[in-house]
């Protein structure tokens, strides 16, 4: 078992006939993902890399029993595409695009909550379960099967962290890019709770950043966790008041600094890595 | 994007909230007309998208053109909060009998909104909130609910308001909320919201922040924008995020915000200082990378470049082509190291090595930082 | 017992400080209605005919345990006023104003359904229970206590019918003006079902008009009724295509004619009066 | 209010639905300009808010000014469906490859909306619906749901559409629905919705009915209106509903639609014919009643008046004052009877009797009708 993306996943790609959608569909197929269809309104009947294309998510659900969707659509259309997936009963929606208006994110987050769907993203590299597949843009060759759950706000940073984890002789159960925006489709607490219940996950590494409140939310929910949680937070030297690439990465006043976050996490019982290179050692310590 | 006060007030007015009569002036030439239109006296306010203008002398009541000329002279070519003063809002003076605070703001933690209100306006609301939490009303608004004026009336009733003031405040609140949602705002703050001596409720200031990602929905509005400096303009043109840092010597080109910040942290840790921070975003092309190499070296203090990429959406071969082209064109050669993993990484390595550009073939950003450190020491 | 407006009713008047609201409040009080408050935003603290005025319905509910509301507000404000009453948990809302946009009626009807509130109207003379009180504008002196339920689309016509019922020696349990517009807050079937379950009602007289589908809805639900239903439909001589005063009273093509409606009702087992004057006789027949 | 085709198309265009290029002409003078703007040929369509114009020769393809002049001459001073022809819409001719039917309409029975679509356009949809119910798609739309374009895509997919036509149709449907709701329409019908030979989907006709009660929300629009006749204008001015009936001899003034219809029914039953039907509405004043008495007698065939009132919102004393004033001013005295019950009925009776105006003091409209019948027989 793993979380969210499992052997039971029957995924579709919304926006599969677009340039990026088509390339990413190929890479997802190449690493074994069970892609059962693509959706492009008006594109029904086509095929992309042997995957049948449908005009709507509902049609893909009906004809292929799809239960998960990964989106590669322009930011301005993402809201309605996600609502379509939720409406069609899709249980896991991975929303890759960045620059989606925050009010749209709020709308789709609320709608997913109401229907009990997992919405990962927006602005996420996706979800990857080594050996099973990936929904999103993470390069599959950077990950190895293992028993460490990995949650990250940043895509590329999570690749880097995975490298260190692999080097330490460990691997990942599932890797979740929780999203780099101010508002996320799913709360980190819920993802942690899934890992906590997963029989194939021994502990969770959370990769955070300056700004926002995700790390504080991790700290708050640690008392409910049975498994160890290791954290690393990037941006210790980030200047205040500047938006550090991610819409969510901005320090305002004294809030959102790495120090604040590390203190909160330490107090709550997390193992705090101040350097990525320390993560394998902390994993080893947690196993003892 | 933080709107200037004058644009914020323009929005408030469209939303149905009263604002003082006002004119935007870009030079002292408009003063006589402004004074006559505003009834002989005016409040002049420098227009910059930041606060604390009052303390800095950026807000002044004038009763004749001479005083206005002095104000313009005082601010000519000056900045406030890092922003050049390019325009001045002239407004009718208000006979204020009471000040309130009112805002609607994004609650990122839960993905909903806060309505915030206080009977003490014109103050630092975060400060008030910390010291006297009972004086600040903070109510969550569910984005899925259809929120009507009577909801605000009930909220303010419970907070002790009644009569015509209750009506004016709840009307302003309903309009502010509706406008906030329609404009895709992150913050819509009126501080102070004032009650005049005749009972009218009016926005004496406006601080509205619009979501940059939602600008396409507001394209018809013509908002004042902060003049970008040359490098920021170029970054925008290339399509990358560029942040200048203080007087560092190592330029960073990285894919992804987290990795960029991590690279920055490691540079500091190694005793060097980053000169800047260029985040490529998801759509790398060789041209984007070529221009990025030039851009980060326009900071005169930059003495070396670290390129730190992962090929997820990106093709690393494209990136390599751009690096090669960029390096070949450099007039001021500096040490440059590339760390890159992901799609087409082998083709990328081959091309870079063919052109003698050093490559770190691991996920260890530390190794790239150490390499640059050695190069800079050699160069000393 | 009676339906909707009973001895348990604690009514408020929305718009009580307006000219019509104030007069009607007096007349409602004069016939014994238990008016516990009025609502006029901004008018809190006043009194009208000794009735305390509140700034919001929620306040009136809190301070007076109000459970019913009758509205006298301008048509353009009626939607939000009804939504306020629904939101405050009011269970019976009598919406008197006419000329409310149909889309507004649809909104408030849907909202009332979702919250399980009775919405009577819009464009209704109201609800009256002889001996208990009235919510609306029906002249109380025209009705007598009795055991006949009375439902009417038209206000004035229902007064006329009540006259004949009284003359026949009968009286009314409750009188419901269901509303003269195309769309109504409550369906006639639900009102009939209330009368069917009411121990103080022996039968129901339904007064209809040309146009619309209310009479057809009555016909459809008769099989579920245990009590006799007597109907009269006005407008036998109405020309087709003209709006006969009520927004809902218009004959289109062959639909909505009195003949169509009478046939449907006869087939479903209703007692059909072709003249108002025949109603007392039909009541007598139903009692045998 | 049923909009004229040209206004309906203006709305459709605002809503994002393509319509043919067109110009509204009020005389033949505009023909040369219209023909040149429309590419040499034009379809002329008389503008009246009703259907079946084609069969009546009200739609014609012209290829020169002469043919256009003939069309204008043919329709000069004419009516269609009871409406005077005052303007003509000139449109570019369309190269149509397929016709559809599409509408959104109020479902009064359930308080929601119907989306109706058929692959057979340009036909009588009610007729098609009766004869071939399988050819007409009729889907209920929940007013509380947030309906998006993909909902229509799913509906039309199941109906067998795909590819770019699916996209065009679902886009038109989504826009039509959104517009219907925004405009507070009762009906928004495109019949036919056409696919041109180049694949474009366009509204070739537009039948939009706006809710009269919601006009205040659309006050900024300037819609063509049917010219009201003198009596209708006067009724509107007084604030009453006035309906002329065919050649009757008894005028009716009544409060409430149901009572008015009942009075009408009883007049027929007694072998007389109503001349008209004036419904006072809820806000009776003496002036309103006075003018109403004059208005109903402007029908030359009217020989008697029945006034049938209940005082619910209305004060009957006010009504009595108006009746007295109206009767005293009559140049052509006719029998008039008043039946009135409700608020202030005793004061009303007293005033009328004082002026020798007959009153029926019961709820029996029949008695009033019988009284008038006797008076008219006496007068013969």
PDB file of N, CA and C in Angstrom, chain C residues 232-285:
ATOM      1  N   UNK C 232     -63.340  25.548  -7.502  1.00  0.00           N
ATOM      2  CA  UNK C 232     -63.984  26.520  -8.390  1.00  0.00           C
ATOM      3  C   UNK C 232     -62.858  27.235  -9.141  1.00  0.00           C
ATOM      4  N   UNK C 233     -63.068  27.464 -10.427  1.00  0.00           N
ATOM      5  CA  UNK C 233     -62.023  28.118 -11.223  1.00  0.00           C
ATOM      6  C   UNK C 233     -62.592  29.327 -11.948  1.00  0.00           C
ATOM      7  N   UNK C 234     -62.005  30.479 -11.697  1.00  0.00           N
ATOM      8  CA  UNK C 234     -62.480  31.721 -12.329  1.00  0.00           C
ATOM      9  C   UNK C 234     -61.845  31.915 -13.696  1.00  0.00           C
ATOM     10  N   UNK C 235     -62.534  32.639 -14.553  1.00  0.00           N
ATOM     11  CA  UNK C 235     -61.971  33.006 -15.847  1.00  0.00           C
ATOM     12  C   UNK C 235     -62.448  32.128 -16.994  1.00  0.00           C
ATOM     13  N   UNK C 236     -63.655  31.548 -16.852  1.00  0.00           N
ATOM     14  CA  UNK C 236     -64.179  30.687 -17.925  1.00  0.00           C
ATOM     15  C   UNK C 236     -64.298  31.447 -19.229  1.00  0.00           C
ATOM     16  N   UNK C 237     -64.530  32.752 -19.118  1.00  0.00           N
ATOM     17  CA  UNK C 237     -64.747  33.542 -20.328  1.00  0.00           C
ATOM     18  C   UNK C 237     -63.532  34.405 -20.676  1.00  0.00           C
ATOM     19  N   UNK C 238     -62.380  34.082 -20.059  1.00  0.00           N
ATOM     20  CA  UNK C 238     -61.179  34.891 -20.329  1.00  0.00           C
ATOM     21  C   UNK C 238     -60.670  34.613 -21.742  1.00  0.00           C
ATOM     22  N   UNK C 239     -60.323  35.663 -22.479  1.00  0.00           N
ATOM     23  CA  UNK C 239     -59.755  35.465 -23.813  1.00  0.00           C
ATOM     24  C   UNK C 239     -58.337  34.898 -23.720  1.00  0.00           C
ATOM     25  N   UNK C 240     -57.931  34.116 -24.733  1.00  0.00           N
ATOM     26  CA  UNK C 240     -56.591  33.534 -24.736  1.00  0.00           C
ATOM     27  C   UNK C 240     -55.527  34.606 -24.970  1.00  0.00           C
ATOM     28  N   UNK C 241     -54.339  34.393 -24.426  1.00  0.00           N
ATOM     29  CA  UNK C 241     -53.181  35.239 -24.733  1.00  0.00           C
ATOM     30  C   UNK C 241     -53.100  36.528 -23.945  1.00  0.00           C
ATOM     31  N   UNK C 242     -54.139  36.848 -23.139  1.00  0.00           N
ATOM     32  CA  UNK C 242     -54.064  38.089 -22.358  1.00  0.00           C
ATOM     33  C   UNK C 242     -53.800  37.784 -20.897  1.00  0.00           C
ATOM     34  N   UNK C 243     -52.948  38.585 -20.299  1.00  0.00           N
ATOM     35  CA  UNK C 243     -52.615  38.407 -18.895  1.00  0.00           C
ATOM     36  C   UNK C 243     -53.723  39.034 -18.062  1.00  0.00           C
ATOM     37  N   UNK C 244     -54.501  38.207 -17.347  1.00  0.00           N
ATOM     38  CA  UNK C 244     -55.702  38.697 -16.682  1.00  0.00           C
ATOM     39  C   UNK C 244     -55.415  39.245 -15.275  1.00  0.00           C
ATOM     40  N   UNK C 245     -54.583  40.258 -15.210  1.00  0.00           N
ATOM     41  CA  UNK C 245     -54.346  40.896 -13.914  1.00  0.00           C
ATOM     42  C   UNK C 245     -53.276  40.197 -13.105  1.00  0.00           C
ATOM     43  N   UNK C 246     -53.433  38.940 -12.842  1.00  0.00           N
ATOM     44  CA  UNK C 246     -52.385  38.172 -12.172  1.00  0.00           C
ATOM     45  C   UNK C 246     -51.330  37.759 -13.187  1.00  0.00           C
ATOM     46  N   UNK C 247     -50.064  37.809 -12.773  1.00  0.00           N
ATOM     47  CA  UNK C 247     -48.986  37.375 -13.669  1.00  0.00           C
ATOM     48  C   UNK C 247     -49.187  35.923 -14.075  1.00  0.00           C
ATOM     49  N   UNK C 248     -49.793  35.135 -13.200  1.00  0.00           N
ATOM     50  CA  UNK C 248     -49.956  33.714 -13.498  1.00  0.00           C
ATOM     51  C   UNK C 248     -51.183  33.401 -14.320  1.00  0.00           C
ATOM     52  N   UNK C 249     -52.079  34.396 -14.502  1.00  0.00           N
ATOM     53  CA  UNK C 249     -53.353  34.115 -15.159  1.00  0.00           C
ATOM     54  C   UNK C 249     -53.294  34.458 -16.632  1.00  0.00           C
ATOM     55  N   UNK C 250     -52.755  33.549 -17.421  1.00  0.00           N
ATOM     56  CA  UNK C 250     -52.692  33.772 -18.861  1.00  0.00           C
ATOM     57  C   UNK C 250     -52.862  32.436 -19.548  1.00  0.00           C
ATOM     58  N   UNK C 251     -53.735  32.430 -20.538  1.00  0.00           N
ATOM     59  CA  UNK C 251     -53.980  31.194 -21.286  1.00  0.00           C
ATOM     60  C   UNK C 251     -53.065  31.170 -22.488  1.00  0.00           C
ATOM     61  N   UNK C 252     -52.269  30.110 -22.618  1.00  0.00           N
ATOM     62  CA  UNK C 252     -51.375  30.004 -23.769  1.00  0.00           C
ATOM     63  C   UNK C 252     -51.795  28.805 -24.606  1.00  0.00           C
ATOM     64  N   UNK C 253     -52.098  29.054 -25.899  1.00  0.00           N
ATOM     65  CA  UNK C 253     -52.565  27.964 -26.761  1.00  0.00           C
ATOM     66  C   UNK C 253     -53.818  27.359 -26.156  1.00  0.00           C
ATOM     67  N   UNK C 254     -53.863  26.045 -26.065  1.00  0.00           N
ATOM     68  CA  UNK C 254     -55.017  25.393 -25.466  1.00  0.00           C
ATOM     69  C   UNK C 254     -54.800  25.118 -23.991  1.00  0.00           C
ATOM     70  N   UNK C 255     -53.623  25.529 -23.488  1.00  0.00           N
ATOM     71  CA  UNK C 255     -53.313  25.186 -22.111  1.00  0.00           C
ATOM     72  C   UNK C 255     -53.780  26.235 -21.135  1.00  0.00           C
ATOM     73  N   UNK C 256     -54.165  25.790 -19.956  1.00  0.00           N
ATOM     74  CA  UNK C 256     -54.530  26.712 -18.908  1.00  0.00           C
ATOM     75  C   UNK C 256     -55.976  27.150 -18.940  1.00  0.00           C
ATOM     76  N   UNK C 257     -56.807  26.602 -19.843  1.00  0.00           N
ATOM     77  CA  UNK C 257     -58.205  27.024 -19.867  1.00  0.00           C
ATOM     78  C   UNK C 257     -58.951  26.386 -18.691  1.00  0.00           C
ATOM     79  N   UNK C 258     -60.062  27.034 -18.344  1.00  0.00           N
ATOM     80  CA  UNK C 258     -60.864  26.548 -17.230  1.00  0.00           C
ATOM     81  C   UNK C 258     -61.383  25.147 -17.551  1.00  0.00           C
ATOM     82  N   UNK C 259     -61.744  24.922 -18.797  1.00  0.00           N
ATOM     83  CA  UNK C 259     -62.301  23.630 -19.191  1.00  0.00           C
ATOM     84  C   UNK C 259     -61.297  22.502 -18.959  1.00  0.00           C
ATOM     85  N   UNK C 260     -60.074  22.698 -19.444  1.00  0.00           N
ATOM     86  CA  UNK C 260     -58.986  21.731 -19.227  1.00  0.00           C
ATOM     87  C   UNK C 260     -58.845  21.383 -17.748  1.00  0.00           C
ATOM     88  N   UNK C 261     -58.813  22.438 -16.959  1.00  0.00           N
ATOM     89  CA  UNK C 261     -58.573  22.273 -15.527  1.00  0.00           C
ATOM     90  C   UNK C 261     -59.745  21.533 -14.882  1.00  0.00           C
ATOM     91  N   UNK C 262     -60.961  21.941 -15.235  1.00  0.00           N
ATOM     92  CA  UNK C 262     -62.138  21.287 -14.654  1.00  0.00           C
ATOM     93  C   UNK C 262     -62.167  19.808 -15.019  1.00  0.00           C
ATOM     94  N   UNK C 263     -61.833  19.495 -16.264  1.00  0.00           N
ATOM     95  CA  UNK C 263     -61.830  18.083 -16.676  1.00  0.00           C
ATOM     96  C   UNK C 263     -60.835  17.276 -15.871  1.00  0.00           C
ATOM     97  N   UNK C 264     -59.626  17.837 -15.748  1.00  0.00           N
ATOM     98  CA  UNK C 264     -58.585  17.126 -15.000  1.00  0.00           C
ATOM     99  C   UNK C 264     -59.042  16.887 -13.563  1.00  0.00           C
ATOM    100  N   UNK C 265     -59.679  17.911 -12.972  1.00  0.00           N
ATOM    101  CA  UNK C 265     -60.104  17.804 -11.581  1.00  0.00           C
ATOM    102  C   UNK C 265     -61.252  16.797 -11.428  1.00  0.00           C
ATOM    103  N   UNK C 266     -62.205  16.855 -12.345  1.00  0.00           N
ATOM    104  CA  UNK C 266     -63.330  15.902 -12.285  1.00  0.00           C
ATOM    105  C   UNK C 266     -62.816  14.475 -12.379  1.00  0.00           C
ATOM    106  N   UNK C 267     -61.919  14.253 -13.336  1.00  0.00           N
ATOM    107  CA  UNK C 267     -61.377  12.903 -13.514  1.00  0.00           C
ATOM    108  C   UNK C 267     -60.654  12.405 -12.261  1.00  0.00           C
ATOM    109  N   UNK C 268     -60.006  13.353 -11.573  1.00  0.00           N
ATOM    110  CA  UNK C 268     -59.245  12.962 -10.381  1.00  0.00           C
ATOM    111  C   UNK C 268     -60.155  12.815  -9.161  1.00  0.00           C
ATOM    112  N   UNK C 269     -61.451  13.167  -9.309  1.00  0.00           N
ATOM    113  CA  UNK C 269     -62.375  12.927  -8.208  1.00  0.00           C
ATOM    114  C   UNK C 269     -62.735  14.152  -7.385  1.00  0.00           C
ATOM    115  N   UNK C 270     -62.385  15.343  -7.880  1.00  0.00           N
ATOM    116  CA  UNK C 270     -62.759  16.550  -7.143  1.00  0.00           C
ATOM    117  C   UNK C 270     -64.232  16.876  -7.405  1.00  0.00           C
ATOM    118  N   UNK C 271     -64.844  17.598  -6.478  1.00  0.00           N
ATOM    119  CA  UNK C 271     -66.181  18.132  -6.704  1.00  0.00           C
ATOM    120  C   UNK C 271     -65.990  19.491  -7.362  1.00  0.00           C
ATOM    121  N   UNK C 272     -66.489  19.652  -8.590  1.00  0.00           N
ATOM    122  CA  UNK C 272     -66.203  20.870  -9.345  1.00  0.00           C
ATOM    123  C   UNK C 272     -67.413  21.796  -9.353  1.00  0.00           C
ATOM    124  N   UNK C 273     -67.248  22.970  -8.765  1.00  0.00           N
ATOM    125  CA  UNK C 273     -68.300  23.987  -8.805  1.00  0.00           C
ATOM    126  C   UNK C 273     -68.071  24.854 -10.029  1.00  0.00           C
ATOM    127  N   UNK C 274     -69.084  24.990 -10.905  1.00  0.00           N
ATOM    128  CA  UNK C 274     -68.884  25.864 -12.065  1.00  0.00           C
ATOM    129  C   UNK C 274     -69.257  27.301 -11.712  1.00  0.00           C
ATOM    130  N   UNK C 275     -70.029  27.458 -10.624  1.00  0.00           N
ATOM    131  CA  UNK C 275     -70.362  28.803 -10.136  1.00  0.00           C
ATOM    132  C   UNK C 275     -70.018  28.830  -8.644  1.00  0.00           C
ATOM    133  N   UNK C 276     -69.598  29.979  -8.161  1.00  0.00           N
ATOM    134  CA  UNK C 276     -69.279  30.089  -6.738  1.00  0.00           C
ATOM    135  C   UNK C 276     -70.494  29.739  -5.901  1.00  0.00           C
ATOM    136  N   UNK C 277     -71.654  30.171  -6.388  1.00  0.00           N
ATOM    137  CA  UNK C 277     -72.876  29.969  -5.623  1.00  0.00           C
ATOM    138  C   UNK C 277     -73.169  28.492  -5.367  1.00  0.00           C
ATOM    139  N   UNK C 278     -72.559  27.611  -6.174  1.00  0.00           N
ATOM    140  CA  UNK C 278     -72.798  26.171  -5.997  1.00  0.00           C
ATOM    141  C   UNK C 278     -71.962  25.567  -4.870  1.00  0.00           C
ATOM    142  N   UNK C 279     -70.980  26.278  -4.395  1.00  0.00           N
ATOM    143  CA  UNK C 279     -70.040  25.698  -3.427  1.00  0.00           C
ATOM    144  C   UNK C 279     -70.724  25.197  -2.152  1.00  0.00           C
ATOM    145  N   UNK C 280     -71.633  25.997  -1.518  1.00  0.00           N
ATOM    146  CA  UNK C 280     -72.252  25.500  -0.276  1.00  0.00           C
ATOM    147  C   UNK C 280     -72.980  24.165  -0.491  1.00  0.00           C
ATOM    148  N   UNK C 281     -73.630  24.031  -1.622  1.00  0.00           N
ATOM    149  CA  UNK C 281     -74.349  22.792  -1.903  1.00  0.00           C
ATOM    150  C   UNK C 281     -73.377  21.617  -1.999  1.00  0.00           C
ATOM    151  N   UNK C 282     -72.242  21.849  -2.669  1.00  0.00           N
ATOM    152  CA  UNK C 282     -71.240  20.773  -2.802  1.00  0.00           C
ATOM    153  C   UNK C 282     -70.661  20.406  -1.437  1.00  0.00           C
ATOM    154  N   UNK C 283     -70.498  21.397  -0.588  1.00  0.00           N
ATOM    155  CA  UNK C 283     -70.017  21.112   0.775  1.00  0.00           C
ATOM    156  C   UNK C 283     -71.025  20.200   1.472  1.00  0.00           C
ATOM    157  N   UNK C 284     -72.297  20.572   1.359  1.00  0.00           N
ATOM    158  CA  UNK C 284     -73.343  19.775   1.981  1.00  0.00           C
ATOM    159  C   UNK C 284     -73.318  18.339   1.456  1.00  0.00           C
ATOM    160  N   UNK C 285     -73.131  18.217   0.120  1.00  0.00           N
ATOM    161  CA  UNK C 285     -73.101  16.891  -0.483  1.00  0.00           C
ATOM    162  C   UNK C 285     -71.909  16.084   0.062  1.00  0.00           C
TER     163      UNK C 285
END
